[in-house]
């Protein structure tokens, strides 16, 4: 939907930028009759040049008939240009040229060079037909230049806006496809368990009562697993604005470790220096973010290892470092590790770190990761320190 | 066939019965190990994998059913026959729920017992390689119910151990397992046990996982998409489990 009023406002702003006046409009309008006899040749030259450039030529798919029509359009475009009336209708038509170029896949560079060629032709024709004073010719050419620059600005503006909008739509579709693939895989696993259990309950020859109970419990458990996939996805999709409050980091980390126990085979160390300032953030969100880091560390150390969590203060920030001695990641994995739907695990949607990063971002913090394949990974979270009481 | 002869584990606290069974079974060409209590039986399991286990139900220390649960945890493919003098329906039901194949009443009818052993050994051995333990448990129940022996592997090291240890009729491989990809396991099977047939399991559709096409081109026999179409999967198993024509020709009888 084109907002013609808004467009015209924008055009007026651009006009004032180049110093466009009514006098310019009058001068350009005066050239219309002078240039009319040259239009045919200019337009023939315009399309002859296109023929020599395959990347420009390829967008014309309708053959001679289409070229004839396009020549008519271009003639009208030049007549409009020289009309002296640069109103809403005029601007909207220019804007549509940019949209159309995106539609047919004509790169903006060809608009720029084609207009340059046309400009040269128009100016040359003006020189040939000019009968007045040389000083007036110079002024007229300057006015024509301004007008062509404005036309180009509007066409390019439309091109960029439309191009960006299309790109966004394509990316959204690609992400949707990626999400659908990840969710499909994660949901098919529990569905498969449910389906095979149901098949057993319906078809097994002599299932004992214990066996039937076992399969019903398994169905129940896997329905919960499937539900968990959907919960994780919707948590990611709508993360509320954080309530920023001072947080005691040490006790928060202890809670996180309690909620996400790393297991017996992992030695856990929590280093917290005395007098550490509090952090600033939403504790309920940060617990999720840091819980993901602890769980990842655990999953990276299936054969056991050491999880070291170090808190420290750094200028106006507090730092939480979560270091494991697990499998680590190589360069290629490291680059992608925070992308949504990327995972190095065999199970899971690959949303954990993406959620963590998104939470830390919203809490005005930063997160960094360093890792060495076979040696382990260290995640470093920085949050603003809470202001000390009486400081303000 | 010497190194592929069936291995049988006999566990009974009655030493005489134990030796008699061992003599009879060895005479039939089986490889037999014996133990007189659960704990020494578990030690044997460290070194060996058994096709069939003949377990006395009532033994001092660990009873036969508890022992079978331990065996199944390690080697799900072992078929268990529990021998008991007190075959109440409750004990029998508990044994069958735990996955034992038969509960045999004492005194043992040797003829019937030998027939069971023979039958058990001829059940085609499958291997399921999947880290989803719930799915493995379900496939175990379903495939056992159809008369297959079913080994389970939840990661690549368990898989390679069993692929090296036993000849499988069919190996079912999940495309995503910890420590490797399905194609690693597939190639391991192709190299170690080329006669084994292979079925790939995946939650993706083919267009999302180009590896699948590649493995089919390399000789995977079937691809099974989650959630499974069970009747179709069972039909495929039935088809693939039939001994190869040339194999039957080489070893008549």
Coordinates of N, CA and C in Angstrom, one line a residue, chain A residues 181 185-186 188-189 191-193 195-197 199-200 203-206 208-211 214-215 218 221-222 343 345-347, chain B residues 93 96-97 130-132 134-135 137-139 141-142 145-146 174 176-178 203-205 208 226-231 234:
Chain A
X181 N 11.2 -27.6 10.6 CA 12.0 -28.8 10.6 C 12.5 -29.3 11.9
X185 N 11.2 -32.7 14.0 CA 12.0 -33.7 14.5 C 11.8 -34.0 16.0
X186 N 11.8 -32.9 16.7 CA 11.6 -33.0 18.2 C 10.3 -33.6 18.6
X188 N 8.4 -35.6 16.6 CA 8.2 -37.0 16.1 C 8.8 -38.0 17.0
X189 N 9.9 -37.7 17.8 CA 10.4 -38.7 18.7 C 9.4 -39.1 19.7
X191 N 6.2 -38.6 19.7 CA 5.0 -39.2 19.0 C 5.3 -40.6 18.6
X192 N 6.5 -40.9 18.2 CA 6.9 -42.3 17.8 C 6.8 -43.2 18.9
X193 N 7.2 -42.8 20.1 CA 7.1 -43.6 21.3 C 5.6 -43.9 21.6
X195 N 3.1 -43.8 19.6 CA 2.5 -44.6 18.6 C 2.9 -46.1 18.7
X196 N 4.2 -46.3 19.0 CA 4.6 -47.7 19.1 C 4.0 -48.3 20.4
X197 N 3.8 -47.5 21.5 CA 3.2 -48.1 22.7 C 1.8 -48.4 22.4
X199 N 0.5 -49.2 19.6 CA 0.5 -50.4 18.8 C 0.6 -51.7 19.6
X200 N 1.5 -51.6 20.6 CA 1.8 -52.7 21.5 C 0.5 -53.0 22.3
X203 N -2.0 -54.6 20.0 CA -1.7 -55.8 19.2 C -1.0 -56.9 19.9
X204 N -0.4 -56.6 21.1 CA 0.5 -57.6 21.7 C -0.4 -58.8 22.0
X205 N 0.3 -60.0 21.9 CA -0.5 -61.3 22.1 C -1.0 -61.5 23.5
X206 N 0.0 -61.5 24.5 CA -0.4 -61.7 25.9 C 0.2 -60.7 26.8
X208 N 1.0 -58.7 30.0 CA 0.6 -58.8 31.4 C 0.1 -57.4 31.8
X209 N -0.5 -57.3 33.0 CA -1.0 -56.1 33.5 C 0.1 -55.1 33.8
X210 N 1.2 -55.6 34.3 CA 2.4 -54.7 34.5 C 2.8 -54.1 33.2
X211 N 2.9 -54.9 32.2 CA 3.3 -54.4 30.9 C 2.4 -53.3 30.4
X214 N 3.1 -50.2 32.2 CA 4.4 -49.6 31.8 C 4.2 -48.8 30.5
X215 N 3.4 -49.4 29.6 CA 3.3 -48.6 28.3 C 2.4 -47.4 28.5
X218 N 4.6 -44.8 29.9 CA 5.5 -44.3 28.8 C 4.8 -43.3 27.9
X221 N 4.5 -40.0 29.8 CA 5.8 -39.3 29.9 C 6.1 -38.6 28.6
X222 N 5.8 -39.3 27.5 CA 6.2 -38.7 26.2 C 5.2 -37.6 25.7
X343 N 22.1 -26.9 17.0 CA 22.5 -27.7 18.1 C 23.6 -28.7 17.8
X345 N 23.8 -31.2 19.9 CA 23.4 -32.4 20.6 C 22.4 -33.2 19.7
X346 N 22.2 -34.5 20.1 CA 21.4 -35.3 19.3 C 19.9 -35.1 19.6
X347 N 19.6 -34.6 20.8 CA 18.2 -34.3 21.1 C 18.1 -32.8 21.5
Chain B
X93 N 4.0 -64.4 35.9 CA 3.7 -63.1 35.3 C 4.8 -62.0 35.5
X96 N 7.5 -62.8 33.0 CA 7.2 -62.4 31.7 C 7.2 -60.9 31.5
X97 N 6.7 -60.2 32.5 CA 6.7 -58.7 32.5 C 8.1 -58.2 32.3
X130 N 19.6 -46.7 19.0 CA 18.9 -45.4 19.1 C 19.1 -44.9 20.5
X131 N 19.3 -43.6 20.7 CA 19.5 -43.1 22.1 C 18.2 -42.8 22.8
X132 N 17.1 -43.0 22.2 CA 15.8 -42.8 22.8 C 15.4 -44.1 23.5
X134 N 13.0 -44.8 25.6 CA 11.6 -45.2 25.6 C 11.3 -45.9 24.3
X135 N 11.8 -45.4 23.2 CA 11.6 -46.0 21.9 C 12.2 -47.4 21.9
X137 N 12.7 -49.4 24.4 CA 11.9 -50.3 25.2 C 10.7 -50.8 24.4
X138 N 10.1 -49.8 23.7 CA 8.9 -50.2 22.9 C 9.2 -51.2 21.8
X139 N 10.3 -50.9 21.1 CA 10.7 -51.8 20.0 C 11.0 -53.2 20.5
X141 N 9.7 -54.7 23.1 CA 8.5 -55.4 23.4 C 7.8 -55.8 22.1
X142 N 7.8 -54.9 21.1 CA 7.1 -55.2 19.9 C 7.8 -56.3 19.0
X145 N 7.6 -59.7 20.7 CA 6.3 -60.3 20.5 C 6.2 -60.9 19.2
X146 N 7.0 -60.5 18.2 CA 7.0 -61.0 16.9 C 8.0 -62.1 16.7
X174 N 19.3 -45.3 14.2 CA 18.8 -43.9 14.2 C 19.8 -43.0 13.6
X176 N 20.5 -40.0 14.3 CA 21.1 -39.1 15.2 C 21.4 -39.9 16.5
X177 N 22.6 -40.2 16.8 CA 22.9 -40.8 18.1 C 24.2 -40.2 18.7
X178 N 24.3 -40.2 20.0 CA 25.4 -39.5 20.6 C 26.8 -40.1 20.2
X203 N 13.7 -38.9 12.0 CA 12.6 -38.1 12.3 C 12.4 -37.0 11.2
X204 N 13.4 -36.9 10.3 CA 13.4 -36.0 9.2 C 12.8 -36.7 8.0
X205 N 12.4 -36.0 7.0 CA 12.0 -36.6 5.8 C 13.2 -36.5 4.9
X208 N 15.2 -33.4 3.8 CA 15.9 -32.6 4.8 C 17.2 -33.2 5.2
X226 N 9.9 -41.6 11.4 CA 9.1 -41.4 12.6 C 8.0 -40.5 12.4
X227 N 6.8 -40.6 13.0 CA 6.4 -41.8 13.7 C 6.2 -43.0 12.8
X228 N 6.6 -44.2 13.3 CA 6.6 -45.4 12.5 C 5.2 -45.8 12.1
X229 N 5.2 -46.4 10.9 CA 4.0 -47.2 10.4 C 4.3 -48.6 10.8
X230 N 3.8 -49.0 12.0 CA 4.3 -50.3 12.6 C 4.0 -51.5 11.7
X231 N 2.7 -51.7 11.1 CA 2.5 -52.8 10.2 C 3.5 -52.9 9.1
X234 N 7.0 -53.9 10.5 CA 7.0 -55.3 10.8 C 7.1 -56.2 9.5

